[in-house]
Amino acid sequence: MKRYLDRIANSHRESKSFKETNVRMNIMKIFMVGMIYTFFECIGLLLSTLGFFEHDIREPVTVIVIFHFVFLTFLAVSFKRKWFKRIGMYQMFTNIYIAVAMLWGSVFTILVYIEREDIAIFSIVLFFVAALFILEPNRSSLLYMTNYVIFTAMVYGRITSIGAANAIAFKSLITTVLALVISQGNYYSRKRLEEYKMSLEEANEQLKEQALRDSLTRLYNNRYMFELLTRETERFERSDGALSLIMLDIDDFKHVNDTYGHLFGDEVIRRVSSALMDSTRESDVIGRYGGEEFIVILKDTSTEKAVEIAERIRKTISDLEFDKAIKITASFGVSTLKDFMSTGHYEKDATKERNHGKDAAELVNIADMNLYKAKHRGKNCVVH
């Protein structure tokens, strides 16, 4: 049931992301198309004034040029305002622009070309909108069919011959249906591409996550932990915080493997991993260092606090119960970068860039030496 609900939630997020992407792209296309169209229509006005065209088209062209000037100016002024950035506002202004463009195509056809039964402009506008803008199917259906009804009403109001009006209405219906099919096909094609893109991104994220995780415990692996520790030593140099490291090793693990088998050994490692996660803070990062060894990176944590956390982990592990009634313990080594600094090994030189990878390696080395001391002190203890 949870998996089913997660699928629904992911589908909703994908659908929302797809919708947001489309409406923003549509607004940008309106800017681009509107500016190009206005530029050429201004040239058209000049040529019409000079008698370059068969018909005087100055009046309808002037109306659409004024609309573009007002509409694009309003968009430019409002674009960065908080109230305008809502998806609903983008969608509303896209619908207004497309509706006006369709209406202008219909009106221009009626005023200039309808006497010759020429619906080329009407058709060009419809196919242009279908090819350029990504509209939801219900919105595109409403816009196209409303435009068709308005256009045919104007046709029957302008053409006295019923037969001629019927022919134009029928041709415009065919054009409208074809444009609508293209528009909806464009929408579903873009949606499938977006879903495919998102599935690829999700798969890449999963692969990336798998590359950073240990397959047995699902903790972070050695490589990732060292990279993170290197970044944290760099961050430490820029801040006044503390950075501590815990290294632990399951005591006598080879004996466990030799006596009870590797499957039981794997179960011990998994249980210890769970104990680590239960005993640490949300900000702490846990990794499997190798075999039966683990490390915990404690950001902004002093030596005293790190030892306290290590003791809590040690007790949690020693309290674990196993089917074979064996006792599992672990030994711990703790190191802190501030302590490392106080030994004189860490000397800041403002004129040189520090080797943070070397600092991280030294921090691991100190924790490892303390772990070695813990083993020699009788195991199941913490040394710092």
mmCIF file with all atom_site columns, C-alpha atoms in Angstrom, residues 49-228:
data_model
loop_
_atom_site.group_PDB
_atom_site.id
_atom_site.type_symbol
_atom_site.label_atom_id
_atom_site.label_alt_id
_atom_site.label_comp_id
_atom_site.label_asym_id
_atom_site.label_entity_id
_atom_site.label_seq_id
_atom_site.pdbx_PDB_ins_code
_atom_site.Cartn_x
_atom_site.Cartn_y
_atom_site.Cartn_z
_atom_site.occupancy
_atom_site.B_iso_or_equiv
_atom_site.pdbx_formal_charge
_atom_site.auth_seq_id
_atom_site.auth_comp_id
_atom_site.auth_asym_id
_atom_site.auth_atom_id
_atom_site.pdbx_PDB_model_num
ATOM 1   C CA . THR A 1 49  ? 0.668   52.981 -45.811 1.00 0.00 ? 49  THR A CA 1
ATOM 2   C CA . LEU A 1 50  ? 2.808   53.104 -48.973 1.00 0.00 ? 50  LEU A CA 1
ATOM 3   C CA . GLY A 1 51  ? 0.218   50.983 -50.845 1.00 0.00 ? 51  GLY A CA 1
ATOM 4   C CA . PHE A 1 52  ? 2.468   47.912 -51.032 1.00 0.00 ? 52  PHE A CA 1
ATOM 5   C CA . PHE A 1 53  ? -0.436  45.494 -50.362 1.00 0.00 ? 53  PHE A CA 1
ATOM 6   C CA . GLU A 1 54  ? -3.640  44.822 -52.276 1.00 0.00 ? 54  GLU A CA 1
ATOM 7   C CA . HIS A 1 55  ? -5.793  45.546 -49.217 1.00 0.00 ? 55  HIS A CA 1
ATOM 8   C CA . ASP A 1 56  ? -5.409  48.235 -46.606 1.00 0.00 ? 56  ASP A CA 1
ATOM 9   C CA . ILE A 1 57  ? -4.598  46.216 -43.468 1.00 0.00 ? 57  ILE A CA 1
ATOM 10  C CA . ARG A 1 58  ? -3.604  49.089 -41.235 1.00 0.00 ? 58  ARG A CA 1
ATOM 11  C CA . GLU A 1 59  ? -6.606  48.962 -38.903 1.00 0.00 ? 59  GLU A CA 1
ATOM 12  C CA . PRO A 1 60  ? -6.468  45.235 -37.875 1.00 0.00 ? 60  PRO A CA 1
ATOM 13  C CA . VAL A 1 61  ? -2.666  45.290 -37.755 1.00 0.00 ? 61  VAL A CA 1
ATOM 14  C CA . THR A 1 62  ? -2.632  48.465 -35.630 1.00 0.00 ? 62  THR A CA 1
ATOM 15  C CA . VAL A 1 63  ? -4.971  46.781 -33.129 1.00 0.00 ? 63  VAL A CA 1
ATOM 16  C CA . ILE A 1 64  ? -2.746  43.707 -32.735 1.00 0.00 ? 64  ILE A CA 1
ATOM 17  C CA . VAL A 1 65  ? 0.445   45.822 -32.550 1.00 0.00 ? 65  VAL A CA 1
ATOM 18  C CA . ILE A 1 66  ? -1.075  47.963 -29.771 1.00 0.00 ? 66  ILE A CA 1
ATOM 19  C CA . PHE A 1 67  ? -2.158  44.780 -27.976 1.00 0.00 ? 67  PHE A CA 1
ATOM 20  C CA . HIS A 1 68  ? 1.395   43.417 -28.149 1.00 0.00 ? 68  HIS A CA 1
ATOM 21  C CA . PHE A 1 69  ? 2.913   46.637 -26.873 1.00 0.00 ? 69  PHE A CA 1
ATOM 22  C CA . VAL A 1 70  ? 0.534   46.717 -23.883 1.00 0.00 ? 70  VAL A CA 1
ATOM 23  C CA . PHE A 1 71  ? 0.621   42.985 -23.184 1.00 0.00 ? 71  PHE A CA 1
ATOM 24  C CA . LEU A 1 72  ? 4.402   42.541 -23.452 1.00 0.00 ? 72  LEU A CA 1
ATOM 25  C CA . THR A 1 73  ? 5.078   45.695 -21.422 1.00 0.00 ? 73  THR A CA 1
ATOM 26  C CA . PHE A 1 74  ? 2.788   44.436 -18.667 1.00 0.00 ? 74  PHE A CA 1
ATOM 27  C CA . LEU A 1 75  ? 4.510   41.027 -18.703 1.00 0.00 ? 75  LEU A CA 1
ATOM 28  C CA . ALA A 1 76  ? 7.961   42.619 -18.563 1.00 0.00 ? 76  ALA A CA 1
ATOM 29  C CA . VAL A 1 77  ? 6.992   44.852 -15.617 1.00 0.00 ? 77  VAL A CA 1
ATOM 30  C CA . SER A 1 78  ? 5.198   42.053 -13.723 1.00 0.00 ? 78  SER A CA 1
ATOM 31  C CA . PHE A 1 79  ? 7.547   39.159 -14.514 1.00 0.00 ? 79  PHE A CA 1
ATOM 32  C CA . LYS A 1 80  ? 9.754   39.511 -11.428 1.00 0.00 ? 80  LYS A CA 1
ATOM 33  C CA . ARG A 1 81  ? 6.978   40.405 -9.017  1.00 0.00 ? 81  ARG A CA 1
ATOM 34  C CA . LYS A 1 82  ? 6.105   37.796 -6.409  1.00 0.00 ? 82  LYS A CA 1
ATOM 35  C CA . TRP A 1 83  ? 2.366   37.761 -7.130  1.00 0.00 ? 83  TRP A CA 1
ATOM 36  C CA . PHE A 1 84  ? 2.974   37.098 -10.815 1.00 0.00 ? 84  PHE A CA 1
ATOM 37  C CA . LYS A 1 85  ? 5.229   34.066 -10.315 1.00 0.00 ? 85  LYS A CA 1
ATOM 38  C CA . ARG A 1 86  ? 2.371   31.764 -9.388  1.00 0.00 ? 86  ARG A CA 1
ATOM 39  C CA . ILE A 1 87  ? 1.681   29.064 -11.945 1.00 0.00 ? 87  ILE A CA 1
ATOM 40  C CA . GLY A 1 88  ? -1.975  30.069 -12.157 1.00 0.00 ? 88  GLY A CA 1
ATOM 41  C CA . MET A 1 89  ? -1.006  33.586 -13.287 1.00 0.00 ? 89  MET A CA 1
ATOM 42  C CA . TYR A 1 90  ? 1.342   32.230 -15.957 1.00 0.00 ? 90  TYR A CA 1
ATOM 43  C CA . GLN A 1 91  ? -1.418  29.934 -17.185 1.00 0.00 ? 91  GLN A CA 1
ATOM 44  C CA . MET A 1 92  ? -4.021  32.713 -17.242 1.00 0.00 ? 92  MET A CA 1
ATOM 45  C CA . PHE A 1 93  ? -1.873  35.114 -19.268 1.00 0.00 ? 93  PHE A CA 1
ATOM 46  C CA . THR A 1 94  ? -0.884  32.325 -21.672 1.00 0.00 ? 94  THR A CA 1
ATOM 47  C CA . ASN A 1 95  ? -4.560  31.542 -22.254 1.00 0.00 ? 95  ASN A CA 1
ATOM 48  C CA . ILE A 1 96  ? -5.340  35.239 -22.802 1.00 0.00 ? 96  ILE A CA 1
ATOM 49  C CA . TYR A 1 97  ? -2.548  35.613 -25.349 1.00 0.00 ? 97  TYR A CA 1
ATOM 50  C CA . ILE A 1 98  ? -3.489  32.481 -27.288 1.00 0.00 ? 98  ILE A CA 1
ATOM 51  C CA . ALA A 1 99  ? -7.201  33.387 -27.262 1.00 0.00 ? 99  ALA A CA 1
ATOM 52  C CA . VAL A 1 100 ? -6.404  36.885 -28.594 1.00 0.00 ? 100 VAL A CA 1
ATOM 53  C CA . ALA A 1 101 ? -4.100  35.437 -31.274 1.00 0.00 ? 101 ALA A CA 1
ATOM 54  C CA . MET A 1 102 ? -6.805  33.024 -32.432 1.00 0.00 ? 102 MET A CA 1
ATOM 55  C CA . LEU A 1 103 ? -9.464  35.725 -32.387 1.00 0.00 ? 103 LEU A CA 1
ATOM 56  C CA . TRP A 1 104 ? -7.208  38.057 -34.360 1.00 0.00 ? 104 TRP A CA 1
ATOM 57  C CA . GLY A 1 105 ? -6.616  35.317 -36.969 1.00 0.00 ? 105 GLY A CA 1
ATOM 58  C CA . SER A 1 106 ? -10.365 34.823 -37.282 1.00 0.00 ? 106 SER A CA 1
ATOM 59  C CA . VAL A 1 107 ? -11.174 38.545 -37.470 1.00 0.00 ? 107 VAL A CA 1
ATOM 60  C CA . PHE A 1 108 ? -8.362  39.285 -39.934 1.00 0.00 ? 108 PHE A CA 1
ATOM 61  C CA . THR A 1 109 ? -9.562  36.456 -42.178 1.00 0.00 ? 109 THR A CA 1
ATOM 62  C CA . ILE A 1 110 ? -13.140 37.779 -42.054 1.00 0.00 ? 110 ILE A CA 1
ATOM 63  C CA . LEU A 1 111 ? -12.135 41.379 -42.815 1.00 0.00 ? 111 LEU A CA 1
ATOM 64  C CA . VAL A 1 112 ? -9.617  40.763 -45.602 1.00 0.00 ? 112 VAL A CA 1
ATOM 65  C CA . TYR A 1 113 ? -9.921  37.332 -47.229 1.00 0.00 ? 113 TYR A CA 1
ATOM 66  C CA . ILE A 1 114 ? -13.351 35.824 -46.523 1.00 0.00 ? 114 ILE A CA 1
ATOM 67  C CA . GLU A 1 115 ? -14.920 37.140 -49.756 1.00 0.00 ? 115 GLU A CA 1
ATOM 68  C CA . ARG A 1 116 ? -12.502 34.905 -51.664 1.00 0.00 ? 116 ARG A CA 1
ATOM 69  C CA . GLU A 1 117 ? -13.192 31.986 -49.306 1.00 0.00 ? 117 GLU A CA 1
ATOM 70  C CA . ASP A 1 118 ? -9.546  32.123 -48.202 1.00 0.00 ? 118 ASP A CA 1
ATOM 71  C CA . ILE A 1 119 ? -8.971  30.906 -44.623 1.00 0.00 ? 119 ILE A CA 1
ATOM 72  C CA . ALA A 1 120 ? -5.176  30.748 -44.881 1.00 0.00 ? 120 ALA A CA 1
ATOM 73  C CA . ILE A 1 121 ? -4.568  33.260 -42.064 1.00 0.00 ? 121 ILE A CA 1
ATOM 74  C CA . PHE A 1 122 ? -7.109  31.486 -39.840 1.00 0.00 ? 122 PHE A CA 1
ATOM 75  C CA . SER A 1 123 ? -5.343  28.159 -40.470 1.00 0.00 ? 123 SER A CA 1
ATOM 76  C CA . ILE A 1 124 ? -1.813  29.543 -40.041 1.00 0.00 ? 124 ILE A CA 1
ATOM 77  C CA . VAL A 1 125 ? -2.652  30.987 -36.624 1.00 0.00 ? 125 VAL A CA 1
ATOM 78  C CA . LEU A 1 126 ? -4.191  27.702 -35.437 1.00 0.00 ? 126 LEU A CA 1
ATOM 79  C CA . PHE A 1 127 ? -1.277  25.558 -36.610 1.00 0.00 ? 127 PHE A CA 1
ATOM 80  C CA . PHE A 1 128 ? 1.215   28.090 -35.257 1.00 0.00 ? 128 PHE A CA 1
ATOM 81  C CA . VAL A 1 129 ? -0.357  27.903 -31.786 1.00 0.00 ? 129 VAL A CA 1
ATOM 82  C CA . ALA A 1 130 ? -0.549  24.090 -31.996 1.00 0.00 ? 130 ALA A CA 1
ATOM 83  C CA . ALA A 1 131 ? 3.133   23.749 -32.884 1.00 0.00 ? 131 ALA A CA 1
ATOM 84  C CA . LEU A 1 132 ? 4.576   26.379 -30.550 1.00 0.00 ? 132 LEU A CA 1
ATOM 85  C CA . PHE A 1 133 ? 2.678   26.214 -27.263 1.00 0.00 ? 133 PHE A CA 1
ATOM 86  C CA . ILE A 1 134 ? 2.295   23.223 -24.952 1.00 0.00 ? 134 ILE A CA 1
ATOM 87  C CA . LEU A 1 135 ? -1.291  23.302 -23.688 1.00 0.00 ? 135 LEU A CA 1
ATOM 88  C CA . GLU A 1 136 ? -3.176  20.833 -21.514 1.00 0.00 ? 136 GLU A CA 1
ATOM 89  C CA . PRO A 1 137 ? -5.708  18.879 -23.620 1.00 0.00 ? 137 PRO A CA 1
ATOM 90  C CA . ASN A 1 138 ? -8.782  20.275 -21.843 1.00 0.00 ? 138 ASN A CA 1
ATOM 91  C CA . ARG A 1 139 ? -7.529  23.863 -22.254 1.00 0.00 ? 139 ARG A CA 1
ATOM 92  C CA . SER A 1 140 ? -6.586  23.393 -25.895 1.00 0.00 ? 140 SER A CA 1
ATOM 93  C CA . SER A 1 141 ? -9.984  21.793 -26.659 1.00 0.00 ? 141 SER A CA 1
ATOM 94  C CA . LEU A 1 142 ? -11.805 24.719 -25.058 1.00 0.00 ? 142 LEU A CA 1
ATOM 95  C CA . LEU A 1 143 ? -9.705  27.356 -26.848 1.00 0.00 ? 143 LEU A CA 1
ATOM 96  C CA . TYR A 1 144 ? -9.902  25.752 -30.308 1.00 0.00 ? 144 TYR A CA 1
ATOM 97  C CA . MET A 1 145 ? -13.599 24.939 -30.224 1.00 0.00 ? 145 MET A CA 1
ATOM 98  C CA . THR A 1 146 ? -14.550 28.359 -28.786 1.00 0.00 ? 146 THR A CA 1
ATOM 99  C CA . ASN A 1 147 ? -12.519 30.017 -31.539 1.00 0.00 ? 147 ASN A CA 1
ATOM 100 C CA . TYR A 1 148 ? -14.235 27.838 -34.167 1.00 0.00 ? 148 TYR A CA 1
ATOM 101 C CA . VAL A 1 149 ? -17.697 28.804 -32.904 1.00 0.00 ? 149 VAL A CA 1
ATOM 102 C CA . ILE A 1 150 ? -16.802 32.531 -32.958 1.00 0.00 ? 150 ILE A CA 1
ATOM 103 C CA . PHE A 1 151 ? -15.258 32.250 -36.423 1.00 0.00 ? 151 PHE A CA 1
ATOM 104 C CA . THR A 1 152 ? -18.229 30.405 -37.973 1.00 0.00 ? 152 THR A CA 1
ATOM 105 C CA . ALA A 1 153 ? -20.634 32.890 -36.378 1.00 0.00 ? 153 ALA A CA 1
ATOM 106 C CA . MET A 1 154 ? -18.716 35.714 -38.082 1.00 0.00 ? 154 MET A CA 1
ATOM 107 C CA . VAL A 1 155 ? -18.663 33.760 -41.373 1.00 0.00 ? 155 VAL A CA 1
ATOM 108 C CA . TYR A 1 156 ? -22.454 33.329 -41.424 1.00 0.00 ? 156 TYR A CA 1
ATOM 109 C CA . GLY A 1 157 ? -22.849 36.982 -40.439 1.00 0.00 ? 157 GLY A CA 1
ATOM 110 C CA . ARG A 1 158 ? -20.607 38.170 -43.292 1.00 0.00 ? 158 ARG A CA 1
ATOM 111 C CA . ILE A 1 159 ? -21.374 35.735 -46.179 1.00 0.00 ? 159 ILE A CA 1
ATOM 112 C CA . THR A 1 160 ? -24.807 36.029 -47.740 1.00 0.00 ? 160 THR A CA 1
ATOM 113 C CA . SER A 1 161 ? -24.559 32.747 -49.665 1.00 0.00 ? 161 SER A CA 1
ATOM 114 C CA . ILE A 1 162 ? -25.430 29.852 -47.332 1.00 0.00 ? 162 ILE A CA 1
ATOM 115 C CA . GLY A 1 163 ? -23.605 27.379 -49.562 1.00 0.00 ? 163 GLY A CA 1
ATOM 116 C CA . ALA A 1 164 ? -20.386 29.422 -49.504 1.00 0.00 ? 164 ALA A CA 1
ATOM 117 C CA . ALA A 1 165 ? -20.692 29.952 -45.754 1.00 0.00 ? 165 ALA A CA 1
ATOM 118 C CA . ASN A 1 166 ? -21.202 26.180 -45.242 1.00 0.00 ? 166 ASN A CA 1
ATOM 119 C CA . ALA A 1 167 ? -18.097 25.432 -47.311 1.00 0.00 ? 167 ALA A CA 1
ATOM 120 C CA . ILE A 1 168 ? -15.971 27.850 -45.279 1.00 0.00 ? 168 ILE A CA 1
ATOM 121 C CA . ALA A 1 169 ? -17.380 26.526 -42.010 1.00 0.00 ? 169 ALA A CA 1
ATOM 122 C CA . PHE A 1 170 ? -16.600 22.954 -43.078 1.00 0.00 ? 170 PHE A CA 1
ATOM 123 C CA . LYS A 1 171 ? -13.023 23.819 -44.145 1.00 0.00 ? 171 LYS A CA 1
ATOM 124 C CA . SER A 1 172 ? -12.427 25.725 -40.923 1.00 0.00 ? 172 SER A CA 1
ATOM 125 C CA . LEU A 1 173 ? -13.761 22.735 -38.933 1.00 0.00 ? 173 LEU A CA 1
ATOM 126 C CA . ILE A 1 174 ? -11.260 20.436 -40.637 1.00 0.00 ? 174 ILE A CA 1
ATOM 127 C CA . THR A 1 175 ? -8.468  22.928 -39.911 1.00 0.00 ? 175 THR A CA 1
ATOM 128 C CA . THR A 1 176 ? -9.550  23.270 -36.283 1.00 0.00 ? 176 THR A CA 1
ATOM 129 C CA . VAL A 1 177 ? -9.692  19.508 -35.699 1.00 0.00 ? 177 VAL A CA 1
ATOM 130 C CA . LEU A 1 178 ? -6.290  18.951 -37.348 1.00 0.00 ? 178 LEU A CA 1
ATOM 131 C CA . ALA A 1 179 ? -4.707  21.753 -35.315 1.00 0.00 ? 179 ALA A CA 1
ATOM 132 C CA . LEU A 1 180 ? -6.285  20.370 -32.143 1.00 0.00 ? 180 LEU A CA 1
ATOM 133 C CA . VAL A 1 181 ? -4.909  16.890 -32.877 1.00 0.00 ? 181 VAL A CA 1
ATOM 134 C CA . ILE A 1 182 ? -1.432  18.375 -33.447 1.00 0.00 ? 182 ILE A CA 1
ATOM 135 C CA . SER A 1 183 ? -1.683  20.414 -30.243 1.00 0.00 ? 183 SER A CA 1
ATOM 136 C CA . GLN A 1 184 ? -2.679  17.433 -28.109 1.00 0.00 ? 184 GLN A CA 1
ATOM 137 C CA . GLY A 1 185 ? -0.134  15.162 -29.801 1.00 0.00 ? 185 GLY A CA 1
ATOM 138 C CA . ASN A 1 186 ? 2.525   17.787 -29.074 1.00 0.00 ? 186 ASN A CA 1
ATOM 139 C CA . TYR A 1 187 ? 1.446   17.865 -25.421 1.00 0.00 ? 187 TYR A CA 1
ATOM 140 C CA . TYR A 1 188 ? 1.573   14.081 -24.925 1.00 0.00 ? 188 TYR A CA 1
ATOM 141 C CA . SER A 1 189 ? 4.880   13.768 -26.787 1.00 0.00 ? 189 SER A CA 1
ATOM 142 C CA . ARG A 1 190 ? 6.433   16.445 -24.587 1.00 0.00 ? 190 ARG A CA 1
ATOM 143 C CA . LYS A 1 191 ? 4.962   14.801 -21.493 1.00 0.00 ? 191 LYS A CA 1
ATOM 144 C CA . ARG A 1 192 ? 6.431   11.409 -22.405 1.00 0.00 ? 192 ARG A CA 1
ATOM 145 C CA . LEU A 1 193 ? 9.824   13.025 -23.007 1.00 0.00 ? 193 LEU A CA 1
ATOM 146 C CA . GLU A 1 194 ? 9.636   14.774 -19.639 1.00 0.00 ? 194 GLU A CA 1
ATOM 147 C CA . GLU A 1 195 ? 8.673   11.523 -17.877 1.00 0.00 ? 195 GLU A CA 1
ATOM 148 C CA . TYR A 1 196 ? 11.519  9.717  -19.632 1.00 0.00 ? 196 TYR A CA 1
ATOM 149 C CA . LYS A 1 197 ? 13.934  12.461 -18.608 1.00 0.00 ? 197 LYS A CA 1
ATOM 150 C CA . MET A 1 198 ? 12.774  12.314 -14.993 1.00 0.00 ? 198 MET A CA 1
ATOM 151 C CA . SER A 1 199 ? 13.056  8.510  -14.900 1.00 0.00 ? 199 SER A CA 1
ATOM 152 C CA . LEU A 1 200 ? 16.614  8.788  -16.241 1.00 0.00 ? 200 LEU A CA 1
ATOM 153 C CA . GLU A 1 201 ? 17.484  11.379 -13.611 1.00 0.00 ? 201 GLU A CA 1
ATOM 154 C CA . GLU A 1 202 ? 15.971  9.183  -10.897 1.00 0.00 ? 202 GLU A CA 1
ATOM 155 C CA . ALA A 1 203 ? 17.919  6.159  -12.170 1.00 0.00 ? 203 ALA A CA 1
ATOM 156 C CA . ASN A 1 204 ? 21.124  8.207  -12.232 1.00 0.00 ? 204 ASN A CA 1
ATOM 157 C CA . GLU A 1 205 ? 20.504  9.354  -8.666  1.00 0.00 ? 205 GLU A CA 1
ATOM 158 C CA . GLN A 1 206 ? 19.931  5.755  -7.581  1.00 0.00 ? 206 GLN A CA 1
ATOM 159 C CA . LEU A 1 207 ? 23.135  4.632  -9.312  1.00 0.00 ? 207 LEU A CA 1
ATOM 160 C CA . LYS A 1 208 ? 25.029  7.490  -7.711  1.00 0.00 ? 208 LYS A CA 1
ATOM 161 C CA . GLU A 1 209 ? 23.624  6.571  -4.305  1.00 0.00 ? 209 GLU A CA 1
ATOM 162 C CA . GLN A 1 210 ? 24.500  2.900  -4.822  1.00 0.00 ? 210 GLN A CA 1
ATOM 163 C CA . ALA A 1 211 ? 28.055  3.877  -5.727  1.00 0.00 ? 211 ALA A CA 1
ATOM 164 C CA . LEU A 1 212 ? 28.353  5.660  -2.376  1.00 0.00 ? 212 LEU A CA 1
ATOM 165 C CA . ARG A 1 213 ? 26.834  2.885  -0.261  1.00 0.00 ? 213 ARG A CA 1
ATOM 166 C CA . ASP A 1 214 ? 28.137  -0.377 1.134   1.00 0.00 ? 214 ASP A CA 1
ATOM 167 C CA . SER A 1 215 ? 26.082  -3.245 -0.310  1.00 0.00 ? 215 SER A CA 1
ATOM 168 C CA . LEU A 1 216 ? 25.785  -5.201 2.962   1.00 0.00 ? 216 LEU A CA 1
ATOM 169 C CA . THR A 1 217 ? 24.945  -2.453 5.459   1.00 0.00 ? 217 THR A CA 1
ATOM 170 C CA . ARG A 1 218 ? 23.700  0.377  3.180   1.00 0.00 ? 218 ARG A CA 1
ATOM 171 C CA . LEU A 1 219 ? 26.012  2.677  5.124   1.00 0.00 ? 219 LEU A CA 1
ATOM 172 C CA . TYR A 1 220 ? 28.327  5.015  3.231   1.00 0.00 ? 220 TYR A CA 1
ATOM 173 C CA . ASN A 1 221 ? 31.443  3.352  1.866   1.00 0.00 ? 221 ASN A CA 1
ATOM 174 C CA . ASN A 1 222 ? 35.097  4.126  2.572   1.00 0.00 ? 222 ASN A CA 1
ATOM 175 C CA . ARG A 1 223 ? 35.599  6.364  -0.479  1.00 0.00 ? 223 ARG A CA 1
ATOM 176 C CA . TYR A 1 224 ? 32.637  8.615  0.272   1.00 0.00 ? 224 TYR A CA 1
ATOM 177 C CA . MET A 1 225 ? 33.535  8.908  3.961   1.00 0.00 ? 225 MET A CA 1
ATOM 178 C CA . PHE A 1 226 ? 37.072  10.014 3.198   1.00 0.00 ? 226 PHE A CA 1
ATOM 179 C CA . GLU A 1 227 ? 35.835  12.568 0.639   1.00 0.00 ? 227 GLU A CA 1
ATOM 180 C CA . LEU A 1 228 ? 33.342  13.914 3.192   1.00 0.00 ? 228 LEU A CA 1
#
